[in-house]
Amino acid sequence: MHWLDLPPPRKTIPPAFNNNGAAREWLSAQPQADPLQMQNLLLRQIESLDASDLSAAEKLPLLDFLRSAAVPVQEILEPRFLRKALPMAATDQQIFENSQQIWTQLGVAYFRIAPHFAPAERLLPLHRAASSLRLAEYCHLLAAQECPPLLDQLLFAVLAQSEQIGVLRESLTDPDFRQLGVSNIAGHIAWAFLLRLIDPYKLGVHQLAVANRAISRWRELAGFQEMPDSDPKSRAIPLTTLLGKTIPEGLPKWLDIRAIDRKIRHRLEALQAGESPEALKLGHELSSAGCIRLLHDLREALSQRNKTPNTEIGELPLVFGAENIYTLLAGKQLNSQGLGAGSAVLAHQRMAMFGFDRVSQLPNAVRNLNIPAEAWTLLDGLALRPAEAGDRHASPTLIATSNEKETRLGVLLGLRHSLDGALRAQPSWFPDTITAGVIERQVAGRAQRVPVFIMNHDGRFYLIAPATATIKLDVGLTIETPKRRHLTPTEVSERGTDFVRYLCHSA
C-alpha cells in the first residue's frame, strides 16, 4: 500500500521470551499487583516483539499472550484518564499515552505480520489489528485527546487488505472480549469510524458510554461502499473526513448507515412509549429522557447535513465558575467580603482580557470587581487556548463572556487536547437574556448562598445551577433577583460537569 508508511519497529530491548512457556514464566515474575509498572513492561515487550527477528508464526501467539495480559491492566488504569480536566496532570497524561500506545503498537504489530501468512490464515491477525486500533482510538475519545491521522489510515489499510483477500466479514470469537460474541473486521472498523463521526468530544462520560455500547451492538449493520446508493432512502455518509485526504482508488468512500438509523429510530419510539433504557440494552447510565436526547443528537450528527460554517474569529475572554459568572452578570459579588480590584494591575488585566479597563463598562457591572478571565482565541467558531495558559477544565462546563455590546452565558462543549498542544472547544451560547439570582442552601448545617441563572426561552423557564446545589425536582425555590422569583424544577434538561439546567414552571 503505497499510500501508507507503517511506523518502523521500535528496537528498544530484546524480547524477554520467544515461546509461550517462557512468556508465562516471564509474566509470573513481574509485579502484577502494580498496574503502572505492568503497563510499562507490557508496552516495552510489545515493541521489542514487533522489532524482533522471530517469524510471523512465532510472533502471533506471543502477541496474543501480551494482549491478554494487557486487557485487565488497561481496564484498571482507564479511570486515571477518563475525561479528566485538561490539561491532565503529568502522571495521568503518561498513563493515557501508554494506554493508547499499547493498543496502537499491538495493531501495528498484528498488521505487519499479516502479509506473511497465507490469505486463508490472515483473518486472525487482521481481526486482532482492527480490534486493537479501534481500542487505541477509543482511548483518545475517553481522554478527550484528538486522534492522530495514523490510526484512521491504519484502519483503512486493514479494511483494504481484508476486503482484498475476502475476510472482511468472516466472523471470529475473541477470547479477550467474549462479551462481544462473534465479530468481524468490518464491524470493528465501522464501530471505530461511527464513534469518530458522532462528534464524540461533545458527549459527556455517561453519554459516550451509552453511545459506545449502542454502536457496538449495531456495528455490523453498517456497510462500506465505493459509491452511495441511488435510492432516495439510502443513508450513506462520506468517510473522507476521517482519512484527511483523498481516499485511494479502490477503497470504500462511504459508510451506509440506513440500518443503524432505523435502529436509533426504533429505540427512540420505544423510549417515548415508556420502555426503559435497560430493557432496550442501552444501560443504566442515563435516564429515559437522557437517552432520548442522546439518540436525537446521534441522528443529527450522523445526518451529515450541510450547515453554514461558523466563521467567527477574534479574542474571546472566558469567565469560568458560577460565582465569577454571577459577578459578571449581576454586577456585584455574591459575598460582600469579596476583595476590591481597583488597582492599576487589575485595570491592565481587564484591558488585556476584555478590551477596556473600567469594570463599570461591563454591562450591569459595578466598579471595584475582580472577575478572573482566561484569554481564548476564536477561530472559525472554535475556541483555542495554549494548554498551559490557564486552569484545567472539563466539558461541558459553564462559561460567560462580555464585551461593550453584550454579556453572554453559555456552555463550553467538546473540549479536547489537540495534536498541536492547544485546547480546543466549541462555545455554545444561550440565545436569551439571562437573569442572575441567588438561592439559599443548607450545607453542613449552615446557610449558603448559591448563584443560579434564570432563562426564559420560547415561553419556558429554565434554571441553571451549580451541580453541587443539590436541587430537588418538584420542590419549589425562592430566587433572589432584582425581582424575587419562585420556580419549581420539573425536569433535568442538560447536565454538565459543573452545572445542571432544569426545566421549571413558574409558581
Short mmCIF file of C-alpha atoms in Angstrom, two decimals:
data_model
loop_
_atom_site.label_atom_id
_atom_site.label_comp_id
_atom_site.label_asym_id
_atom_site.label_seq_id
_atom_site.Cartn_x
_atom_site.Cartn_y
_atom_site.Cartn_z
CA MET A 1 0.00 0.00 0.00
CA HIS A 2 1.96 2.91 -1.36
CA TRP A 3 -0.24 5.44 0.44
CA LEU A 4 0.62 4.15 3.93
CA ASP A 5 4.03 4.01 5.57
CA LEU A 6 3.94 1.76 8.62
CA PRO A 7 5.81 3.15 11.61
CA PRO A 8 9.23 1.46 11.80
CA PRO A 9 9.64 -1.12 14.57
CA ARG A 10 10.96 0.38 17.81
CA LYS A 11 14.10 -1.53 18.68
CA THR A 12 14.24 -0.80 22.40
CA ILE A 13 15.26 -4.01 24.14
CA PRO A 14 15.44 -7.65 23.07
CA PRO A 15 12.23 -9.61 23.81
CA ALA A 16 12.32 -11.39 27.15
CA PHE A 17 10.92 -14.61 25.67
CA ASN A 18 10.48 -16.39 22.35
CA ASN A 19 7.81 -19.01 23.15
CA ASN A 20 4.64 -19.30 25.22
CA GLY A 21 6.28 -21.27 28.05
CA ALA A 22 8.98 -18.63 28.53
CA ALA A 23 6.32 -15.90 28.24
CA ARG A 24 4.31 -17.40 31.11
CA GLU A 25 7.45 -17.62 33.24
CA TRP A 26 8.29 -14.00 32.46
CA LEU A 27 4.79 -12.81 33.36
CA SER A 28 4.73 -14.72 36.64
CA ALA A 29 7.92 -12.92 37.70
CA GLN A 30 6.50 -9.42 37.05
CA PRO A 31 4.91 -7.09 39.66
CA GLN A 32 1.33 -7.83 38.60
CA ALA A 33 -0.09 -6.01 41.63
CA ASP A 34 1.39 -2.76 40.27
CA PRO A 35 -0.64 -1.82 37.15
CA LEU A 36 1.50 1.24 36.37
CA GLN A 37 4.68 -0.78 36.22
CA MET A 38 2.96 -3.62 34.37
CA GLN A 39 1.70 -1.22 31.72
CA ASN A 40 5.25 -0.02 31.04
CA LEU A 41 6.65 -3.54 30.99
CA LEU A 42 3.97 -4.82 28.61
CA LEU A 43 4.42 -1.88 26.25
CA ARG A 44 8.19 -2.44 26.08
CA GLN A 45 7.70 -6.15 25.35
CA ILE A 46 5.14 -5.47 22.61
CA GLU A 47 7.58 -3.05 20.98
CA SER A 48 10.51 -5.44 21.28
CA LEU A 49 8.49 -8.37 19.91
CA ASP A 50 7.37 -6.29 16.92
CA ALA A 51 11.03 -5.42 16.18
CA SER A 52 12.40 -8.92 16.77
CA ASP A 53 13.66 -11.35 14.14
CA LEU A 54 11.11 -14.01 15.12
CA SER A 55 8.94 -15.30 12.30
CA ALA A 56 5.34 -14.17 11.89
CA ALA A 57 4.15 -17.62 13.00
CA GLU A 58 6.23 -17.31 16.20
CA LYS A 59 5.14 -13.70 16.89
CA LEU A 60 1.39 -14.23 16.56
CA PRO A 61 0.82 -16.38 19.71
CA LEU A 62 3.21 -14.16 21.70
CA LEU A 63 1.33 -11.02 20.66
CA ASP A 64 -1.89 -12.75 21.72
CA PHE A 65 -0.30 -13.57 25.08
CA LEU A 66 0.76 -9.95 25.69
CA ARG A 67 -2.63 -8.68 24.55
CA SER A 68 -4.42 -10.96 27.02
CA ALA A 69 -2.13 -9.77 29.81
CA ALA A 70 -2.71 -6.12 28.86
CA VAL A 71 -6.53 -6.18 28.88
CA PRO A 72 -7.04 -6.26 32.70
CA VAL A 73 -4.21 -3.75 33.25
CA GLN A 74 -5.80 -1.32 30.78
CA GLU A 75 -9.19 -1.69 32.45
CA ILE A 76 -7.72 -0.86 35.86
CA LEU A 77 -5.91 2.24 34.60
CA GLU A 78 -8.63 3.62 32.34
CA PRO A 79 -10.28 5.73 35.10
CA ARG A 80 -6.98 7.60 35.52
CA PHE A 81 -7.53 9.42 32.21
CA LEU A 82 -11.32 9.14 31.78
CA ARG A 83 -12.40 12.66 30.83
CA LYS A 84 -10.14 14.28 33.38
CA ALA A 85 -9.87 18.06 33.39
CA LEU A 86 -7.49 19.32 30.69
CA PRO A 87 -4.61 19.61 30.51
CA MET A 88 -4.26 16.40 32.51
CA ALA A 89 -1.76 16.01 35.32
CA ALA A 90 1.55 14.65 34.05
CA THR A 91 1.08 11.17 35.58
CA ASP A 92 -2.42 10.77 34.17
CA GLN A 93 -1.25 12.02 30.78
CA GLN A 94 1.52 9.42 30.76
CA ILE A 95 -0.92 6.64 31.66
CA PHE A 96 -3.09 7.69 28.72
CA GLU A 97 -0.07 7.80 26.39
CA ASN A 98 0.98 4.30 27.45
CA SER A 99 -2.59 3.00 27.11
CA GLN A 100 -3.07 4.23 23.57
CA GLN A 101 0.47 3.12 22.64
CA ILE A 102 -0.22 -0.43 23.82
CA TRP A 103 -3.24 -0.71 21.52
CA THR A 104 -1.56 1.15 18.67
CA GLN A 105 1.62 -0.95 18.85
CA LEU A 106 -0.43 -4.15 19.01
CA GLY A 107 -2.45 -3.04 15.98
CA VAL A 108 0.70 -2.21 14.01
CA ALA A 109 2.44 -5.45 15.04
CA TYR A 110 -0.52 -7.63 14.04
CA PHE A 111 -0.91 -5.77 10.74
CA ARG A 112 2.82 -6.02 10.00
CA ILE A 113 2.85 -9.81 10.25
CA ALA A 114 -0.45 -10.43 8.41
CA PRO A 115 1.03 -10.47 4.86
CA HIS A 116 3.45 -13.23 5.92
CA PHE A 117 0.56 -15.69 6.29
CA ALA A 118 -1.33 -17.41 3.51
CA PRO A 119 -4.55 -15.49 2.64
CA ALA A 120 -6.71 -18.10 4.37
CA GLU A 121 -4.69 -17.61 7.61
CA ARG A 122 -4.73 -13.79 7.73
CA LEU A 123 -8.15 -13.47 9.35
CA LEU A 124 -6.82 -13.76 12.91
CA PRO A 125 -4.01 -11.15 12.74
CA LEU A 126 -6.17 -8.72 10.73
CA HIS A 127 -9.08 -9.15 13.15
CA ARG A 128 -6.73 -8.51 16.10
CA ALA A 129 -5.30 -5.46 14.31
CA ALA A 130 -8.76 -3.96 13.70
CA SER A 131 -9.82 -4.54 17.31
CA SER A 132 -6.59 -3.09 18.74
CA LEU A 133 -6.67 0.02 16.53
CA ARG A 134 -10.33 0.61 17.45
CA LEU A 135 -9.38 0.48 21.13
CA ALA A 136 -6.50 2.90 20.53
CA GLU A 137 -8.95 5.41 19.06
CA TYR A 138 -11.38 4.84 21.93
CA CYS A 139 -8.62 5.67 24.42
CA HIS A 140 -8.30 9.06 22.72
CA LEU A 141 -12.04 9.67 22.97
CA LEU A 142 -12.12 8.67 26.64
CA ALA A 143 -9.24 11.03 27.40
CA ALA A 144 -10.60 13.86 25.19
CA GLN A 145 -7.43 13.80 23.11
CA GLU A 146 -7.50 14.21 19.34
CA CYS A 147 -6.79 11.05 17.35
CA PRO A 148 -3.65 11.09 15.20
CA PRO A 149 -4.28 10.56 11.46
CA LEU A 150 -2.18 7.38 11.55
CA LEU A 151 -4.93 5.45 13.38
CA ASP A 152 -7.56 6.13 10.70
CA GLN A 153 -5.00 5.36 7.99
CA LEU A 154 -4.19 2.03 9.62
CA LEU A 155 -7.88 1.14 9.92
CA PHE A 156 -8.35 1.90 6.22
CA ALA A 157 -5.33 -0.29 5.45
CA VAL A 158 -6.77 -3.20 7.45
CA LEU A 159 -10.08 -2.66 5.66
CA ALA A 160 -8.38 -2.71 2.25
CA GLN A 161 -6.34 -5.85 2.88
CA SER A 162 -9.28 -7.70 4.44
CA GLU A 163 -11.52 -6.83 1.51
CA GLN A 164 -8.84 -7.84 -0.98
CA ILE A 165 -8.48 -11.37 0.42
CA GLY A 166 -12.17 -11.83 1.19
CA VAL A 167 -12.14 -11.99 5.01
CA LEU A 168 -13.76 -8.62 5.79
CA ARG A 169 -16.99 -10.16 7.08
CA GLU A 170 -15.75 -13.52 8.29
CA SER A 171 -16.73 -14.00 11.94
CA LEU A 172 -14.38 -14.77 14.79
CA THR A 173 -14.70 -15.12 18.56
CA ASP A 174 -12.23 -13.07 20.61
CA PRO A 175 -11.36 -14.76 23.93
CA ASP A 176 -10.27 -11.45 25.43
CA PHE A 177 -13.63 -9.80 24.69
CA ARG A 178 -16.16 -12.59 24.97
CA GLN A 179 -18.91 -10.07 25.69
CA LEU A 180 -18.83 -9.13 22.00
CA GLY A 181 -19.73 -12.63 20.89
CA VAL A 182 -18.69 -13.32 17.31
CA SER A 183 -17.47 -10.29 15.41
CA ASN A 184 -15.88 -9.43 12.11
CA ILE A 185 -13.31 -6.97 10.83
CA ALA A 186 -15.87 -4.78 9.05
CA GLY A 187 -17.81 -4.41 12.31
CA HIS A 188 -14.79 -3.30 14.32
CA ILE A 189 -13.78 -0.72 11.69
CA ALA A 190 -17.34 0.58 11.30
CA TRP A 191 -17.57 0.83 15.10
CA ALA A 192 -14.41 2.93 15.23
CA PHE A 193 -15.50 5.17 12.35
CA LEU A 194 -19.01 5.71 13.71
CA LEU A 195 -17.65 6.84 17.07
CA ARG A 196 -15.42 9.32 15.29
CA LEU A 197 -18.33 10.64 13.21
CA ILE A 198 -20.75 11.41 16.06
CA ASP A 199 -18.72 14.36 17.40
CA PRO A 200 -17.71 12.28 20.45
CA TYR A 201 -15.88 15.05 22.31
CA LYS A 202 -19.22 16.81 22.82
CA LEU A 203 -20.53 13.80 24.72
CA GLY A 204 -20.21 13.51 28.47
CA VAL A 205 -18.71 10.42 30.09
CA HIS A 206 -22.07 8.66 30.51
CA GLN A 207 -23.28 9.69 27.06
CA LEU A 208 -20.11 8.31 25.46
CA ALA A 209 -20.51 5.02 27.34
CA VAL A 210 -24.12 4.61 26.13
CA ALA A 211 -23.24 5.61 22.56
CA ASN A 212 -20.30 3.18 22.50
CA ARG A 213 -22.50 0.36 23.84
CA ALA A 214 -25.24 1.01 21.27
CA ILE A 215 -22.84 1.23 18.33
CA SER A 216 -21.07 -1.94 19.48
CA ARG A 217 -24.39 -3.77 19.14
CA TRP A 218 -25.13 -2.29 15.71
CA ARG A 219 -21.56 -2.31 14.35
CA GLU A 220 -22.11 -5.00 11.74
CA LEU A 221 -25.22 -3.35 10.29
CA ALA A 222 -23.07 -0.69 8.59
CA GLY A 223 -21.92 -1.26 5.02
CA PHE A 224 -18.87 0.05 3.21
CA GLN A 225 -19.49 1.44 -0.29
CA GLU A 226 -17.39 2.96 -3.04
CA MET A 227 -20.45 4.91 -4.20
CA PRO A 228 -23.67 5.66 -2.29
CA ASP A 229 -26.91 4.02 -3.38
CA SER A 230 -29.16 5.98 -5.70
CA ASP A 231 -32.15 5.05 -3.51
CA PRO A 232 -33.50 8.30 -2.02
CA LYS A 233 -33.98 6.44 1.29
CA SER A 234 -30.31 5.48 1.49
CA ARG A 235 -28.29 6.87 4.37
CA ALA A 236 -24.64 6.92 3.37
CA ILE A 237 -22.09 9.24 4.97
CA PRO A 238 -18.71 10.15 3.44
CA LEU A 239 -15.53 8.81 5.02
CA THR A 240 -13.26 11.46 3.52
CA THR A 241 -13.33 13.50 6.73
CA LEU A 242 -11.60 10.62 8.54
CA LEU A 243 -8.70 9.93 6.22
CA GLY A 244 -7.86 13.61 5.97
CA LYS A 245 -7.09 13.36 2.26
CA THR A 246 -8.43 11.83 -0.91
CA ILE A 247 -9.23 8.17 -0.31
CA PRO A 248 -7.14 5.98 -2.65
CA GLU A 249 -8.90 4.36 -5.57
CA GLY A 250 -10.46 1.01 -4.78
CA LEU A 251 -11.15 1.81 -1.12
CA PRO A 252 -14.70 2.45 0.14
CA LYS A 253 -15.54 6.13 0.41
CA TRP A 254 -18.96 5.86 2.04
CA LEU A 255 -20.49 4.18 5.08
CA ASP A 256 -24.09 3.04 4.68
CA ILE A 257 -25.90 3.58 7.99
CA ARG A 258 -29.51 3.10 6.90
CA ALA A 259 -29.99 0.04 9.15
CA ILE A 260 -28.34 1.83 12.09
CA ASP A 261 -30.56 4.89 11.62
CA ARG A 262 -33.55 2.54 11.70
CA LYS A 263 -32.30 1.05 14.99
CA ILE A 264 -31.93 4.52 16.51
CA ARG A 265 -35.41 5.50 15.35
CA HIS A 266 -36.94 2.34 16.84
CA ARG A 267 -35.15 2.94 20.15
CA LEU A 268 -36.49 6.49 20.24
CA GLU A 269 -40.03 5.29 19.62
CA ALA A 270 -39.71 2.66 22.36
CA LEU A 271 -38.30 5.13 24.89
CA GLN A 272 -41.05 7.63 24.13
CA ALA A 273 -43.59 4.82 24.62
CA GLY A 274 -42.26 4.16 28.12
CA GLU A 275 -39.64 1.41 27.63
CA SER A 276 -36.65 1.69 29.98
CA PRO A 277 -33.07 2.14 28.73
CA GLU A 278 -32.11 -1.13 30.47
CA ALA A 279 -34.84 -3.06 28.63
CA LEU A 280 -33.53 -1.65 25.35
CA LYS A 281 -29.96 -2.66 26.29
CA LEU A 282 -28.78 0.94 26.44
CA GLY A 283 -27.52 0.55 30.00
CA HIS A 284 -28.31 2.39 33.21
CA GLU A 285 -26.06 5.45 32.97
CA LEU A 286 -28.73 7.75 31.50
CA SER A 287 -32.40 8.28 32.27
CA SER A 288 -35.00 7.75 29.57
CA ALA A 289 -35.02 11.49 28.86
CA GLY A 290 -31.21 11.48 28.71
CA CYS A 291 -31.22 8.55 26.25
CA ILE A 292 -33.79 10.30 24.07
CA ARG A 293 -31.66 13.44 23.91
CA LEU A 294 -28.56 11.38 23.15
CA LEU A 295 -30.19 9.37 20.35
CA HIS A 296 -31.54 12.56 18.79
CA ASP A 297 -28.02 14.01 18.90
CA LEU A 298 -26.57 10.85 17.30
CA ARG A 299 -29.07 11.03 14.45
CA GLU A 300 -28.26 14.69 13.95
CA ALA A 301 -24.50 14.06 13.95
CA LEU A 302 -24.80 11.14 11.52
CA SER A 303 -27.11 13.03 9.19
CA GLN A 304 -24.07 14.98 7.96
CA ARG A 305 -26.38 17.83 6.98
CA ASN A 306 -24.63 20.78 5.42
CA LYS A 307 -24.53 23.57 7.94
CA THR A 308 -23.42 27.12 7.45
CA PRO A 309 -19.81 27.19 8.67
CA ASN A 310 -19.11 29.37 11.66
CA THR A 311 -16.56 32.00 10.62
CA GLU A 312 -16.31 33.92 13.89
CA ILE A 313 -12.79 35.00 14.75
CA GLY A 314 -11.22 37.21 17.41
CA GLU A 315 -10.22 37.30 21.03
CA LEU A 316 -12.59 35.60 23.46
CA PRO A 317 -12.20 36.25 27.19
CA LEU A 318 -13.93 33.45 29.06
CA VAL A 319 -15.11 33.52 32.66
CA PHE A 320 -15.47 30.15 34.42
CA GLY A 321 -17.14 29.19 37.68
CA ALA A 322 -20.67 30.02 38.84
CA GLU A 323 -19.59 32.69 41.35
CA ASN A 324 -17.39 34.52 38.85
CA ILE A 325 -20.14 34.33 36.24
CA TYR A 326 -22.66 35.66 38.77
CA THR A 327 -20.38 38.64 39.44
CA LEU A 328 -20.13 39.34 35.71
CA LEU A 329 -23.87 39.08 35.06
CA ALA A 330 -25.18 40.66 38.28
CA GLY A 331 -22.58 43.42 38.52
CA LYS A 332 -21.92 42.60 42.15
CA GLN A 333 -20.15 39.97 44.14
CA LEU A 334 -22.07 37.10 45.67
CA ASN A 335 -20.50 37.65 49.10
CA SER A 336 -19.83 41.09 50.49
CA GLN A 337 -16.40 40.07 51.80
CA GLY A 338 -15.04 39.84 48.26
CA LEU A 339 -11.87 41.81 47.61
CA GLY A 340 -11.85 45.00 45.61
CA ALA A 341 -9.99 45.27 42.32
CA GLY A 342 -9.31 48.89 41.64
CA SER A 343 -5.56 48.73 41.21
CA ALA A 344 -3.67 49.64 38.06
CA VAL A 345 -2.59 46.00 37.73
CA LEU A 346 -6.19 44.80 37.64
CA ALA A 347 -7.14 47.55 35.22
CA HIS A 348 -4.34 46.36 32.95
CA GLN A 349 -5.65 42.77 33.23
CA ARG A 350 -9.12 43.92 32.28
CA MET A 351 -7.76 45.74 29.28
CA ALA A 352 -5.96 42.58 28.20
CA MET A 353 -8.98 40.35 28.71
CA PHE A 354 -11.98 42.48 27.80
CA GLY A 355 -10.58 45.32 25.73
CA PHE A 356 -11.45 48.09 28.19
CA ASP A 357 -10.12 48.84 31.65
CA ARG A 358 -13.09 50.06 33.67
CA VAL A 359 -15.32 47.35 35.13
CA SER A 360 -18.16 49.84 35.06
CA GLN A 361 -18.11 49.45 31.27
CA LEU A 362 -19.18 45.82 31.64
CA PRO A 363 -22.95 45.54 31.16
CA ASN A 364 -24.67 45.52 34.58
CA ALA A 365 -21.29 45.69 36.30
CA VAL A 366 -20.05 47.97 39.04
CA ARG A 367 -16.68 49.34 39.94
CA ASN A 368 -14.10 47.55 42.06
CA LEU A 369 -14.85 43.99 40.97
CA ASN A 370 -12.24 41.36 40.28
CA ILE A 371 -13.52 38.95 37.65
CA PRO A 372 -10.82 36.47 36.58
CA ALA A 373 -10.96 35.53 32.92
CA GLU A 374 -8.91 33.42 30.55
CA ALA A 375 -7.74 34.63 27.15
CA TRP A 376 -9.02 32.29 24.43
CA THR A 377 -8.96 32.86 20.68
CA LEU A 378 -11.98 32.30 18.47
CA LEU A 379 -11.14 30.80 15.06
CA ASP A 380 -13.92 29.62 12.74
CA GLY A 381 -16.23 29.21 15.70
CA LEU A 382 -13.79 27.15 17.80
CA ALA A 383 -12.22 28.49 20.98
CA LEU A 384 -8.48 27.81 21.32
CA ARG A 385 -6.02 28.26 24.17
CA PRO A 386 -2.47 27.03 24.78
CA ALA A 387 -2.82 24.04 27.09
CA GLU A 388 -0.74 25.50 29.91
CA ALA A 389 -2.12 29.06 29.67
CA GLY A 390 -4.87 28.75 32.25
CA ASP A 391 -6.73 26.49 34.62
CA ARG A 392 -7.76 22.91 33.96
CA HIS A 393 -11.26 22.38 32.61
CA ALA A 394 -13.58 19.56 31.64
CA SER A 395 -16.59 19.92 29.38
CA PRO A 396 -19.46 20.59 29.17
CA THR A 397 -18.73 23.49 31.50
CA LEU A 398 -20.48 26.79 32.17
CA ILE A 399 -18.87 29.92 30.69
CA ALA A 400 -19.61 33.59 30.22
CA THR A 401 -18.06 36.42 28.24
CA SER A 402 -18.64 40.11 27.87
CA ASN A 403 -17.83 42.99 25.56
CA GLU A 404 -19.05 46.55 25.08
CA LYS A 405 -22.25 45.31 23.41
CA GLU A 406 -23.41 42.33 25.46
CA THR A 407 -22.77 39.76 28.14
CA ARG A 408 -23.40 36.14 27.22
CA LEU A 409 -23.83 32.93 29.20
CA GLY A 410 -23.16 29.59 27.56
CA VAL A 411 -21.55 26.19 27.69
CA LEU A 412 -18.12 25.14 26.50
CA LEU A 413 -18.61 21.91 24.55
CA GLY A 414 -16.29 19.31 23.08
CA LEU A 415 -13.15 20.30 24.95
CA ARG A 416 -10.17 18.28 23.75
CA HIS A 417 -6.39 18.37 23.72
CA SER A 418 -5.34 18.83 20.10
CA LEU A 419 -2.30 17.33 18.42
CA ASP A 420 -0.61 20.75 18.28
CA GLY A 421 -0.75 21.05 22.08
CA ALA A 422 -3.65 23.51 22.31
CA LEU A 423 -7.02 23.08 23.98
CA ARG A 424 -9.93 23.35 21.56
CA ALA A 425 -13.64 23.58 22.28
CA GLN A 426 -16.88 24.94 20.89
CA PRO A 427 -18.67 27.68 22.80
CA SER A 428 -22.45 27.38 22.62
CA TRP A 429 -24.30 30.47 23.82
CA PHE A 430 -27.77 30.50 25.33
CA PRO A 431 -29.96 32.53 22.97
CA ASP A 432 -31.94 34.51 25.51
CA THR A 433 -31.45 37.11 28.19
CA ILE A 434 -30.16 35.58 31.41
CA THR A 435 -31.01 36.81 34.90
CA ALA A 436 -28.55 36.10 37.70
CA GLY A 437 -30.04 35.12 41.03
CA VAL A 438 -29.28 33.54 44.39
CA ILE A 439 -30.83 30.70 46.34
CA GLU A 440 -30.04 29.59 49.87
CA ARG A 441 -28.96 26.02 50.59
CA GLN A 442 -28.12 24.28 53.84
CA VAL A 443 -24.59 22.85 53.71
CA ALA A 444 -23.26 21.12 56.83
CA GLY A 445 -25.96 22.82 58.88
CA ARG A 446 -25.07 26.30 57.63
CA ALA A 447 -26.94 28.51 55.19
CA GLN A 448 -25.02 29.06 51.97
CA ARG A 449 -25.78 31.50 49.16
CA VAL A 450 -25.63 29.72 45.79
CA PRO A 451 -25.57 31.57 42.44
CA VAL A 452 -28.13 30.48 39.84
CA PHE A 453 -29.25 31.78 36.45
CA ILE A 454 -32.77 32.03 35.02
CA MET A 455 -33.52 31.78 31.31
CA ASN A 456 -36.87 32.33 29.61
CA HIS A 457 -36.78 30.56 26.24
CA ASP A 458 -39.82 30.18 23.97
CA GLY A 459 -42.11 30.82 26.92
CA ARG A 460 -40.46 28.15 29.08
CA PHE A 461 -38.40 28.84 32.18
CA TYR A 462 -35.04 27.20 32.82
CA LEU A 463 -32.88 27.32 35.91
CA ILE A 464 -29.12 26.84 35.57
CA ALA A 465 -27.46 25.93 38.86
CA PRO A 466 -24.10 24.55 40.05
CA ALA A 467 -24.01 20.76 40.07
CA THR A 468 -23.32 20.93 43.82
CA ALA A 469 -26.52 22.86 44.60
CA THR A 470 -28.49 19.64 45.42
CA ILE A 471 -31.69 20.91 43.86
CA LYS A 472 -34.64 18.52 44.03
CA LEU A 473 -37.25 18.13 41.33
CA ASP A 474 -40.81 19.25 42.10
CA VAL A 475 -39.64 21.25 45.12
CA GLY A 476 -40.25 25.00 44.84
CA LEU A 477 -37.40 27.51 45.06
CA THR A 478 -37.33 31.15 46.05
CA ILE A 479 -34.74 33.00 43.98
CA GLU A 480 -33.35 36.42 44.88
CA THR A 481 -33.13 38.55 41.74
CA PRO A 482 -33.86 42.24 41.21
CA LYS A 483 -37.45 40.92 41.36
CA ARG A 484 -37.91 37.88 43.62
CA ARG A 485 -38.92 34.79 41.64
CA HIS A 486 -40.49 31.44 42.54
CA LEU A 487 -39.69 28.47 40.30
CA THR A 488 -40.23 24.73 40.62
CA PRO A 489 -37.75 22.49 38.73
CA THR A 490 -39.62 19.68 36.99
CA GLU A 491 -37.06 18.03 34.70
CA VAL A 492 -33.31 17.92 34.05
CA SER A 493 -32.79 19.19 30.50
CA GLU A 494 -28.98 19.33 30.46
CA ARG A 495 -26.20 18.15 32.74
CA GLY A 496 -22.62 19.39 32.57
CA THR A 497 -19.52 18.78 34.64
CA ASP A 498 -20.22 21.75 36.90
CA PHE A 499 -23.85 22.71 36.23
CA VAL A 500 -27.35 21.35 35.73
CA ARG A 501 -30.05 23.02 33.64
CA TYR A 502 -33.60 22.40 34.84
CA LEU A 503 -36.88 22.95 33.07
CA CYS A 504 -39.15 24.78 35.52
CA HIS A 505 -42.65 26.08 35.92
CA SER A 506 -43.29 29.44 37.47
CA ALA A 507 -45.20 29.49 40.74
#
